[in-house]
């Protein structure tokens, strides 16, 4: 995590709580999610274990609590915290301690961007095999192959993990589409082979959120990690939450990145300076009567640039749950 000297803080006070504009709803539950959940439940009879993938930057908050009753509680469960390359390594032990108190599942950290040597990806196959051979297989004892279902909220890397396992253990190319926007996988597909010995298949599934996220901070952390469609929450609100979080945790690497003079808690100021620096402008027809064109800083594009930089790790590595660990 990048820390800045306290000198920069002289005379500055930052928000200690975050408020979103009244009309903003932390809600995204399109039809493909409810349909997907039903199909996932129907497919359970063909499944030996559940691999729940979550974003390692929010290890404690934001998991879909409904999974426990609908899917994951009905089969042996493995929790994979993916995007470990983007998280703060110093907090890993704390994370593990808390999660082990919360659930008895095996917990594995993975980095699907690492195409050669992620230990978690290697370990996952053994863990799936052990769990499937050591627990009841729900009327599947006769089956030669083992079958897992991968679940989680959107955009946490479920499909990437399937591809990475296939690349690693079968030396085969990607089988499923991945992308940086939430909602790439929209339906439960056919089972995908990821390993020959032991013979393991995995069902990919669409990311599924709870219909409403009641806690503002949890919802904003999910939005910041890209599990909502940005347009549902408004990228300027997401950028404002990012600014709030960075300031609150004395992380000021954004100041240089956005060409600011000093830290500030004012998102409009941040986005205006950044838009001007990046030459991001909106040209709008001037309805004042003289038929001219007015030019304004494009705050949404600047917000998009700010949030994308965070998601790529340009400001360092973070554990957004650090306060509750
Ligand atoms: N930095 C980093 N990025 C990752 C990792 N795994 C996946 N990604 C990226 O995260 C984005 C989402 O990956 P997907 O595999 O499509 O995620 P998903 O959970 O299948 O998403 P949905 O199908 O939309 O629910 C893509 O841009 C991936 O390249 C990782 O370990 N580290
Ligand atoms: Mg997917």
mmCIF file of C-alpha atoms and ligand atoms in Angstrom:
data_model
loop_
_atom_site.group_PDB
_atom_site.id
_atom_site.type_symbol
_atom_site.label_atom_id
_atom_site.label_comp_id
_atom_site.label_asym_id
_atom_site.label_seq_id
_atom_site.Cartn_x
_atom_site.Cartn_y
_atom_site.Cartn_z
ATOM 1 C CA UNK A 1 0.000 0.000 0.000
ATOM 2 C CA UNK A 2 1.362 3.451 -0.874
ATOM 3 C CA UNK A 3 1.449 5.891 2.038
ATOM 4 C CA UNK A 4 2.170 9.572 1.877
ATOM 5 C CA UNK A 5 3.976 11.733 4.391
ATOM 6 C CA UNK A 6 1.738 13.344 6.977
ATOM 7 C CA UNK A 7 3.067 16.765 5.973
ATOM 8 C CA UNK A 8 0.643 16.788 3.091
ATOM 9 C CA UNK A 9 -2.152 16.355 5.569
ATOM 10 C CA UNK A 10 -1.542 19.621 7.420
ATOM 11 C CA UNK A 11 -4.754 21.589 7.569
ATOM 12 C CA UNK A 12 -6.737 18.905 5.719
ATOM 13 C CA UNK A 13 -9.737 17.118 7.068
ATOM 14 C CA UNK A 14 -11.306 14.274 5.180
ATOM 15 C CA UNK A 15 -14.712 12.608 5.375
ATOM 16 C CA UNK A 16 -15.010 9.830 7.908
ATOM 17 C CA UNK A 17 -18.278 8.460 6.501
ATOM 18 C CA UNK A 18 -19.529 8.127 2.955
ATOM 19 C CA UNK A 19 -22.959 9.170 1.727
ATOM 20 C CA UNK A 20 -24.362 8.488 -1.703
ATOM 21 C CA UNK A 21 -26.877 10.789 -3.379
ATOM 22 C CA UNK A 22 -30.432 9.967 -2.246
ATOM 23 C CA UNK A 23 -31.677 8.503 -5.495
ATOM 24 C CA UNK A 24 -28.716 6.178 -6.063
ATOM 25 C CA UNK A 25 -29.729 2.544 -5.672
ATOM 26 C CA UNK A 26 -27.243 -0.172 -4.901
ATOM 27 C CA UNK A 27 -29.345 -2.613 -6.824
ATOM 28 C CA UNK A 28 -28.569 -4.652 -9.925
ATOM 29 C CA UNK A 29 -30.467 -7.877 -10.410
ATOM 30 C CA UNK A 30 -31.267 -8.295 -14.105
ATOM 31 C CA UNK A 31 -33.270 -11.266 -15.439
ATOM 32 C CA UNK A 32 -30.211 -13.338 -16.330
ATOM 33 C CA UNK A 33 -29.298 -13.505 -12.624
ATOM 34 C CA UNK A 34 -32.624 -14.936 -11.422
ATOM 35 C CA UNK A 35 -32.762 -17.298 -14.412
ATOM 36 C CA UNK A 36 -29.144 -18.320 -13.815
ATOM 37 C CA UNK A 37 -29.784 -19.093 -10.165
ATOM 38 C CA UNK A 38 -32.675 -21.408 -11.054
ATOM 39 C CA UNK A 39 -30.562 -23.317 -13.588
ATOM 40 C CA UNK A 40 -27.708 -23.568 -11.085
ATOM 41 C CA UNK A 41 -30.065 -25.210 -8.610
ATOM 42 C CA UNK A 42 -31.313 -27.628 -11.267
ATOM 43 C CA UNK A 43 -27.729 -28.592 -12.171
ATOM 44 C CA UNK A 44 -26.781 -29.305 -8.562
ATOM 45 C CA UNK A 45 -27.676 -32.961 -8.960
ATOM 46 C CA UNK A 46 -24.696 -33.233 -11.336
ATOM 47 C CA UNK A 47 -22.310 -31.404 -9.010
ATOM 48 C CA UNK A 48 -19.952 -32.756 -6.321
ATOM 49 C CA UNK A 49 -18.661 -29.481 -4.891
ATOM 50 C CA UNK A 50 -18.995 -25.709 -5.119
ATOM 51 C CA UNK A 51 -16.097 -23.355 -5.789
ATOM 52 C CA UNK A 52 -17.146 -19.889 -4.661
ATOM 53 C CA UNK A 53 -14.899 -17.191 -6.129
ATOM 54 C CA UNK A 54 -14.700 -13.763 -4.514
ATOM 55 C CA UNK A 55 -12.527 -10.694 -4.954
ATOM 56 C CA UNK A 56 -9.519 -10.766 -2.598
ATOM 57 C CA UNK A 57 -9.704 -6.962 -2.238
ATOM 58 C CA UNK A 58 -13.016 -7.380 -0.374
ATOM 59 C CA UNK A 59 -12.443 -10.744 1.313
ATOM 60 C CA UNK A 60 -14.944 -10.286 4.109
ATOM 61 C CA UNK A 61 -17.698 -8.148 2.621
ATOM 62 C CA UNK A 62 -19.801 -8.460 -0.479
ATOM 63 C CA UNK A 63 -20.191 -12.211 -0.835
ATOM 64 C CA UNK A 64 -23.735 -13.130 -1.783
ATOM 65 C CA UNK A 65 -25.244 -14.422 1.513
ATOM 66 C CA UNK A 66 -28.154 -16.078 -0.324
ATOM 67 C CA UNK A 67 -25.823 -18.641 -1.913
ATOM 68 C CA UNK A 68 -25.639 -20.460 1.401
ATOM 69 C CA UNK A 69 -29.334 -21.391 1.278
ATOM 70 C CA UNK A 70 -29.690 -21.763 -2.466
ATOM 71 C CA UNK A 71 -26.489 -23.403 -3.699
ATOM 72 C CA UNK A 72 -23.290 -23.458 -1.685
ATOM 73 C CA UNK A 73 -24.748 -24.806 1.560
ATOM 74 C CA UNK A 74 -25.976 -27.880 -0.310
ATOM 75 C CA UNK A 75 -22.580 -29.189 -1.388
ATOM 76 C CA UNK A 76 -18.989 -29.202 -0.021
ATOM 77 C CA UNK A 77 -17.625 -25.695 -0.488
ATOM 78 C CA UNK A 78 -14.265 -24.144 -1.370
ATOM 79 C CA UNK A 79 -13.702 -20.375 -1.111
ATOM 80 C CA UNK A 80 -11.302 -18.921 -3.690
ATOM 81 C CA UNK A 81 -10.133 -15.336 -3.197
ATOM 82 C CA UNK A 82 -9.063 -14.292 -6.680
ATOM 83 C CA UNK A 83 -7.258 -11.136 -7.896
ATOM 84 C CA UNK A 84 -4.748 -11.714 -5.104
ATOM 85 C CA UNK A 85 -2.241 -9.716 -7.180
ATOM 86 C CA UNK A 86 -4.327 -6.580 -6.479
ATOM 87 C CA UNK A 87 -4.621 -7.058 -2.732
ATOM 88 C CA UNK A 88 -2.485 -5.922 0.133
ATOM 89 C CA UNK A 89 -0.304 -8.897 1.098
ATOM 90 C CA UNK A 90 0.250 -7.609 4.624
ATOM 91 C CA UNK A 91 -3.396 -8.203 5.491
ATOM 92 C CA UNK A 92 -3.533 -11.797 4.188
ATOM 93 C CA UNK A 93 -3.003 -13.422 7.601
ATOM 94 C CA UNK A 94 -5.703 -11.292 9.210
ATOM 95 C CA UNK A 95 -8.026 -12.142 6.345
ATOM 96 C CA UNK A 96 -7.433 -15.865 6.762
ATOM 97 C CA UNK A 97 -7.983 -15.744 10.530
ATOM 98 C CA UNK A 98 -11.316 -13.982 10.169
ATOM 99 C CA UNK A 99 -12.555 -16.181 7.348
ATOM 100 C CA UNK A 100 -11.579 -19.378 9.152
ATOM 101 C CA UNK A 101 -13.707 -18.265 12.091
ATOM 102 C CA UNK A 102 -16.626 -17.588 9.742
ATOM 103 C CA UNK A 103 -16.557 -20.816 7.742
ATOM 104 C CA UNK A 104 -14.944 -24.233 7.757
ATOM 105 C CA UNK A 105 -14.318 -24.250 4.010
ATOM 106 C CA UNK A 106 -10.883 -24.538 2.456
ATOM 107 C CA UNK A 107 -9.674 -21.022 1.497
ATOM 108 C CA UNK A 108 -7.378 -20.503 -1.478
ATOM 109 C CA UNK A 109 -5.855 -17.302 -2.910
ATOM 110 C CA UNK A 110 -5.413 -17.132 -6.678
ATOM 111 C CA UNK A 111 -4.094 -14.789 -9.328
ATOM 112 C CA UNK A 112 -5.472 -15.671 -12.731
ATOM 113 C CA UNK A 113 -3.238 -13.098 -14.409
ATOM 114 C CA UNK A 114 -0.274 -15.286 -13.495
ATOM 115 C CA UNK A 115 -0.189 -17.717 -16.382
ATOM 116 C CA UNK A 116 2.629 -19.898 -15.086
ATOM 117 C CA UNK A 117 3.032 -20.269 -11.389
ATOM 118 C CA UNK A 118 0.067 -19.366 -9.200
ATOM 119 C CA UNK A 119 0.257 -21.791 -6.269
ATOM 120 C CA UNK A 120 -3.458 -21.373 -5.522
ATOM 121 C CA UNK A 121 -4.446 -22.476 -9.031
ATOM 122 C CA UNK A 122 -2.213 -25.561 -8.684
ATOM 123 C CA UNK A 123 -3.630 -26.355 -5.259
ATOM 124 C CA UNK A 124 -7.265 -26.025 -6.298
ATOM 125 C CA UNK A 125 -7.305 -29.241 -8.327
ATOM 126 C CA UNK A 126 -5.984 -31.256 -5.373
ATOM 127 C CA UNK A 127 -8.494 -29.658 -3.025
ATOM 128 C CA UNK A 128 -11.416 -30.392 -5.376
ATOM 129 C CA UNK A 129 -10.241 -33.993 -5.699
ATOM 130 C CA UNK A 130 -9.801 -34.433 -1.926
ATOM 131 C CA UNK A 131 -13.185 -32.929 -1.106
ATOM 132 C CA UNK A 132 -14.966 -35.030 -3.706
ATOM 133 C CA UNK A 133 -13.356 -38.274 -2.583
ATOM 134 C CA UNK A 134 -13.707 -37.632 1.155
ATOM 135 C CA UNK A 135 -17.331 -36.507 1.313
ATOM 136 C CA UNK A 136 -20.684 -37.909 0.306
ATOM 137 C CA UNK A 137 -21.177 -37.519 -3.425
ATOM 138 C CA UNK A 138 -24.961 -37.128 -3.339
ATOM 139 C CA UNK A 139 -25.830 -40.203 -5.427
ATOM 140 C CA UNK A 140 -22.842 -39.675 -7.715
ATOM 141 C CA UNK A 141 -20.596 -42.405 -6.314
ATOM 142 C CA UNK A 142 -20.797 -44.328 -9.590
ATOM 143 C CA UNK A 143 -19.567 -41.383 -11.659
ATOM 144 C CA UNK A 144 -15.944 -41.608 -12.777
ATOM 145 C CA UNK A 145 -15.542 -37.878 -13.218
ATOM 146 C CA UNK A 146 -15.722 -35.197 -10.545
ATOM 147 C CA UNK A 147 -17.776 -32.125 -11.244
ATOM 148 C CA UNK A 148 -17.637 -28.699 -9.574
ATOM 149 C CA UNK A 149 -19.736 -25.585 -10.037
ATOM 150 C CA UNK A 150 -18.076 -22.177 -9.872
ATOM 151 C CA UNK A 151 -20.194 -19.412 -8.318
ATOM 152 C CA UNK A 152 -19.787 -15.833 -7.095
ATOM 153 C CA UNK A 153 -20.812 -12.230 -7.624
ATOM 154 C CA UNK A 154 -20.062 -10.762 -11.096
ATOM 155 C CA UNK A 155 -16.599 -9.942 -12.419
ATOM 156 C CA UNK A 156 -14.557 -11.682 -9.708
ATOM 157 C CA UNK A 157 -12.774 -13.961 -12.188
ATOM 158 C CA UNK A 158 -14.908 -17.129 -12.263
ATOM 159 C CA UNK A 159 -14.515 -17.694 -15.992
ATOM 160 C CA UNK A 160 -10.842 -16.676 -15.880
ATOM 161 C CA UNK A 161 -10.209 -19.349 -13.264
ATOM 162 C CA UNK A 162 -11.771 -22.051 -15.458
ATOM 163 C CA UNK A 163 -9.603 -20.944 -18.381
ATOM 164 C CA UNK A 164 -6.491 -20.840 -16.210
ATOM 165 C CA UNK A 165 -7.120 -24.383 -14.895
ATOM 166 C CA UNK A 166 -7.612 -25.647 -18.444
ATOM 167 C CA UNK A 167 -4.448 -23.916 -19.667
ATOM 168 C CA UNK A 168 -2.474 -25.328 -16.755
ATOM 169 C CA UNK A 169 -3.727 -28.894 -16.455
ATOM 170 C CA UNK A 170 -4.842 -29.721 -19.996
ATOM 171 C CA UNK A 171 -2.567 -27.337 -21.932
ATOM 172 C CA UNK A 172 -5.713 -26.294 -23.772
ATOM 173 C CA UNK A 173 -6.838 -22.847 -24.843
ATOM 174 C CA UNK A 174 -9.534 -20.788 -23.126
ATOM 175 C CA UNK A 175 -13.028 -22.250 -23.182
ATOM 176 C CA UNK A 176 -15.106 -19.350 -21.837
ATOM 177 C CA UNK A 177 -15.297 -15.623 -22.511
ATOM 178 C CA UNK A 178 -13.933 -13.207 -19.914
ATOM 179 C CA UNK A 179 -14.027 -9.419 -19.779
ATOM 180 C CA UNK A 180 -13.603 -6.400 -17.497
ATOM 181 C CA UNK A 181 -17.324 -5.561 -17.340
ATOM 182 C CA UNK A 182 -19.713 -7.275 -14.921
ATOM 183 C CA UNK A 183 -22.176 -9.659 -16.544
ATOM 184 C CA UNK A 184 -20.020 -11.261 -19.271
ATOM 185 C CA UNK A 185 -21.255 -14.787 -18.482
ATOM 186 C CA UNK A 186 -25.032 -14.637 -18.752
ATOM 187 C CA UNK A 187 -26.085 -18.287 -18.551
ATOM 188 C CA UNK A 188 -24.945 -21.571 -17.067
ATOM 189 C CA UNK A 189 -23.028 -23.354 -19.799
ATOM 190 C CA UNK A 190 -22.155 -26.965 -20.398
ATOM 191 C CA UNK A 191 -19.575 -28.510 -18.108
ATOM 192 C CA UNK A 192 -15.987 -27.744 -19.079
ATOM 193 C CA UNK A 193 -13.150 -30.193 -18.687
ATOM 194 C CA UNK A 194 -10.223 -28.712 -16.722
ATOM 195 C CA UNK A 195 -8.140 -31.741 -15.759
ATOM 196 C CA UNK A 196 -7.658 -35.281 -17.079
ATOM 197 C CA UNK A 197 -6.106 -36.956 -14.075
ATOM 198 C CA UNK A 198 -8.078 -36.689 -11.846
ATOM 199 C CA UNK A 199 -10.903 -36.168 -14.315
ATOM 200 C CA UNK A 200 -12.540 -32.885 -13.311
ATOM 201 C CA UNK A 201 -15.214 -30.792 -15.015
ATOM 202 C CA UNK A 202 -16.541 -27.392 -13.972
ATOM 203 C CA UNK A 203 -19.792 -25.555 -14.718
ATOM 204 C CA UNK A 204 -19.311 -21.817 -15.275
ATOM 205 C CA UNK A 205 -22.196 -19.649 -14.039
ATOM 206 C CA UNK A 206 -23.286 -16.012 -14.288
ATOM 207 C CA UNK A 207 -22.260 -13.701 -11.446
ATOM 208 C CA UNK A 208 -25.172 -13.243 -9.053
ATOM 209 C CA UNK A 209 -25.700 -10.377 -6.606
ATOM 210 C CA UNK A 210 -28.339 -10.062 -3.899
ATOM 211 C CA UNK A 211 -31.354 -8.155 -5.252
ATOM 212 C CA UNK A 212 -30.525 -5.181 -2.973
ATOM 213 C CA UNK A 213 -27.295 -4.414 -1.139
ATOM 214 C CA UNK A 214 -28.526 -2.728 2.054
ATOM 215 C CA UNK A 215 -25.142 -1.513 3.384
ATOM 216 C CA UNK A 216 -23.811 1.541 1.532
ATOM 217 C CA UNK A 217 -20.126 0.841 2.168
ATOM 218 C CA UNK A 218 -20.444 -2.821 1.138
ATOM 219 C CA UNK A 219 -22.311 -1.785 -2.009
ATOM 220 C CA UNK A 220 -19.737 0.858 -2.892
ATOM 221 C CA UNK A 221 -16.847 -1.572 -2.356
ATOM 222 C CA UNK A 222 -18.582 -4.022 -4.702
ATOM 223 C CA UNK A 223 -19.126 -1.236 -7.219
ATOM 224 C CA UNK A 224 -15.498 -0.093 -6.951
ATOM 225 C CA UNK A 225 -14.312 -3.644 -7.640
ATOM 226 C CA UNK A 226 -16.539 -3.723 -10.726
ATOM 227 C CA UNK A 227 -19.155 -6.214 -9.613
ATOM 228 C CA UNK A 228 -21.985 -3.843 -10.565
ATOM 229 C CA UNK A 229 -22.407 -2.363 -13.984
ATOM 230 C CA UNK A 230 -20.796 1.083 -13.490
ATOM 231 C CA UNK A 231 -23.789 2.800 -15.063
ATOM 232 C CA UNK A 232 -26.119 1.377 -12.381
ATOM 233 C CA UNK A 233 -24.301 3.233 -9.605
ATOM 234 C CA UNK A 234 -22.870 6.093 -11.732
ATOM 235 C CA UNK A 235 -19.135 6.124 -12.243
ATOM 236 C CA UNK A 236 -18.842 9.569 -10.582
ATOM 237 C CA UNK A 237 -20.266 8.111 -7.348
ATOM 238 C CA UNK A 238 -17.797 5.227 -7.618
ATOM 239 C CA UNK A 239 -14.932 7.693 -8.149
ATOM 240 C CA UNK A 240 -16.128 9.669 -5.114
ATOM 241 C CA UNK A 241 -16.117 6.522 -2.970
ATOM 242 C CA UNK A 242 -12.598 5.737 -4.207
ATOM 243 C CA UNK A 243 -11.436 9.245 -3.281
ATOM 244 C CA UNK A 244 -13.090 8.963 0.148
ATOM 245 C CA UNK A 245 -11.490 5.555 0.795
ATOM 246 C CA UNK A 246 -8.002 6.600 -0.324
ATOM 247 C CA UNK A 247 -8.035 9.788 1.773
ATOM 248 C CA UNK A 248 -9.425 7.997 4.805
ATOM 249 C CA UNK A 249 -6.550 5.512 4.600
ATOM 250 C CA UNK A 250 -3.812 8.096 3.920
ATOM 251 C CA UNK A 251 -3.172 6.777 0.430
ATOM 252 C CA UNK A 252 -2.282 9.742 -1.722
ATOM 253 C CA UNK A 253 -0.657 8.196 -4.777
ATOM 254 C CA UNK A 254 -3.664 9.500 -6.734
ATOM 255 C CA UNK A 255 -2.425 13.100 -6.324
ATOM 256 C CA UNK A 256 0.488 12.748 -8.754
ATOM 257 C CA UNK A 257 -1.360 10.313 -10.980
ATOM 258 C CA UNK A 258 -4.173 12.814 -11.571
ATOM 259 C CA UNK A 259 -1.862 15.844 -11.716
ATOM 260 C CA UNK A 260 -3.381 17.440 -8.601
ATOM 261 C CA UNK A 261 -1.475 19.898 -6.411
ATOM 262 C CA UNK A 262 -2.451 18.248 -3.134
ATOM 263 C CA UNK A 263 -4.937 15.771 -1.645
ATOM 264 C CA UNK A 264 -8.535 16.892 -1.598
ATOM 265 C CA UNK A 265 -11.867 15.382 -0.646
ATOM 266 C CA UNK A 266 -13.777 17.229 -3.352
ATOM 267 C CA UNK A 267 -14.545 14.852 -6.229
ATOM 268 C CA UNK A 268 -15.685 17.614 -8.596
ATOM 269 C CA UNK A 269 -12.353 19.384 -8.156
ATOM 270 C CA UNK A 270 -10.428 16.122 -8.666
ATOM 271 C CA UNK A 271 -12.324 15.188 -11.823
ATOM 272 C CA UNK A 272 -12.210 18.695 -13.295
ATOM 273 C CA UNK A 273 -8.415 18.978 -12.907
ATOM 274 C CA UNK A 274 -7.970 15.454 -14.209
ATOM 275 C CA UNK A 275 -10.255 16.001 -17.217
ATOM 276 C CA UNK A 276 -8.413 19.188 -18.176
ATOM 277 C CA UNK A 277 -5.040 17.427 -17.773
ATOM 278 C CA UNK A 278 -6.172 14.507 -19.940
ATOM 279 C CA UNK A 279 -7.919 16.829 -22.407
ATOM 280 C CA UNK A 280 -11.266 15.126 -21.827
ATOM 281 C CA UNK A 281 -13.925 17.629 -22.869
ATOM 282 C CA UNK A 282 -17.613 17.585 -23.735
ATOM 283 C CA UNK A 283 -18.641 19.841 -26.589
ATOM 284 C CA UNK A 284 -22.211 21.004 -26.135
ATOM 285 C CA UNK A 285 -24.456 23.174 -28.223
ATOM 286 C CA UNK A 286 -24.922 26.533 -26.529
ATOM 287 C CA UNK A 287 -28.645 27.218 -26.268
ATOM 288 C CA UNK A 288 -28.009 30.792 -25.102
ATOM 289 C CA UNK A 289 -29.122 32.178 -28.466
ATOM 290 C CA UNK A 290 -25.825 32.791 -30.257
ATOM 291 C CA UNK A 291 -25.628 29.243 -31.690
ATOM 292 C CA UNK A 292 -22.094 28.613 -30.443
ATOM 293 C CA UNK A 293 -20.524 25.523 -28.897
ATOM 294 C CA UNK A 294 -19.560 25.403 -25.224
ATOM 295 C CA UNK A 295 -16.791 23.123 -24.006
ATOM 296 C CA UNK A 296 -16.835 21.545 -20.523
ATOM 297 C CA UNK A 297 -14.538 19.110 -18.706
ATOM 298 C CA UNK A 298 -15.909 15.580 -19.164
ATOM 299 C CA UNK A 299 -16.239 14.496 -15.547
ATOM 300 C CA UNK A 300 -17.643 11.036 -16.327
ATOM 301 C CA UNK A 301 -14.679 10.140 -18.533
ATOM 302 C CA UNK A 302 -12.278 11.477 -15.890
ATOM 303 C CA UNK A 303 -14.109 9.379 -13.262
ATOM 304 C CA UNK A 304 -13.819 6.353 -15.512
ATOM 305 C CA UNK A 305 -10.073 6.936 -15.862
ATOM 306 C CA UNK A 306 -9.660 7.279 -12.057
ATOM 307 C CA UNK A 307 -11.668 4.130 -11.244
ATOM 308 C CA UNK A 308 -9.995 2.095 -14.005
ATOM 309 C CA UNK A 309 -6.557 3.064 -12.670
ATOM 310 C CA UNK A 310 -7.555 1.756 -9.227
ATOM 311 C CA UNK A 311 -8.865 -1.497 -10.722
ATOM 312 C CA UNK A 312 -5.586 -2.037 -12.584
ATOM 313 C CA UNK A 313 -3.564 -1.483 -9.415
ATOM 314 C CA UNK A 314 -2.047 1.858 -10.475
ATOM 315 C CA UNK A 315 -2.425 3.274 -6.941
ATOM 316 C CA UNK A 316 -0.975 0.207 -5.241
ATOM 317 C CA UNK A 317 -2.505 -2.904 -3.729
ATOM 318 C CA UNK A 318 -5.421 -2.680 -1.313
ATOM 319 C CA UNK A 319 -7.614 -4.565 1.063
ATOM 320 C CA UNK A 320 -10.807 -2.500 1.126
ATOM 321 C CA UNK A 321 -11.992 -4.434 4.188
ATOM 322 C CA UNK A 322 -8.960 -3.453 6.263
ATOM 323 C CA UNK A 323 -11.106 -1.497 8.760
ATOM 324 C CA UNK A 324 -13.238 -4.507 9.612
ATOM 325 C CA UNK A 325 -10.472 -7.089 9.693
HETATM 326 N N1 LIG B 1 -5.686 -8.458 -11.811
HETATM 327 C C1 LIG B 1 -6.430 -9.559 -11.989
HETATM 328 N N2 LIG B 1 -7.447 -9.542 -12.877
HETATM 329 C C2 LIG B 1 -8.172 -10.662 -13.035
HETATM 330 C C3 LIG B 1 -7.890 -11.841 -12.331
HETATM 331 N N3 LIG B 1 -8.785 -12.785 -12.695
HETATM 332 C C4 LIG B 1 -9.589 -12.213 -13.606
HETATM 333 N N4 LIG B 1 -9.226 -10.946 -13.821
HETATM 334 C C5 LIG B 1 -9.869 -9.980 -14.716
HETATM 335 O O1 LIG B 1 -11.151 -9.694 -14.154
HETATM 336 C C6 LIG B 1 -12.109 -9.473 -15.182
HETATM 337 C C7 LIG B 1 -13.305 -10.361 -14.963
HETATM 338 O O2 LIG B 1 -12.946 -11.706 -15.225
HETATM 339 P P1 LIG B 1 -14.033 -12.809 -15.597
HETATM 340 O O3 LIG B 1 -13.335 -14.113 -15.563
HETATM 341 O O4 LIG B 1 -14.782 -12.441 -16.820
HETATM 342 O O5 LIG B 1 -14.992 -12.675 -14.326
HETATM 343 P P2 LIG B 1 -16.373 -13.439 -14.064
HETATM 344 O O6 LIG B 1 -16.460 -13.643 -12.591
HETATM 345 O O7 LIG B 1 -16.480 -14.637 -14.916
HETATM 346 O O8 LIG B 1 -17.398 -12.318 -14.502
HETATM 347 P P3 LIG B 1 -18.972 -12.496 -14.936
HETATM 348 O O9 LIG B 1 -19.034 -13.549 -15.976
HETATM 349 O O10 LIG B 1 -19.284 -11.137 -15.475
HETATM 350 O O11 LIG B 1 -19.713 -12.798 -13.683
HETATM 351 C C8 LIG B 1 -11.376 -9.712 -16.504
HETATM 352 O O12 LIG B 1 -10.962 -8.467 -17.021
HETATM 353 C C9 LIG B 1 -10.166 -10.543 -16.095
HETATM 354 O O13 LIG B 1 -9.054 -10.373 -16.971
HETATM 355 C C10 LIG B 1 -6.780 -11.834 -11.389
HETATM 356 O O14 LIG B 1 -6.468 -12.797 -10.695
HETATM 357 N N5 LIG B 1 -6.100 -10.668 -11.278
HETATM 358 MG MG1 LIG B 2 -17.849 -15.181 -16.361
#
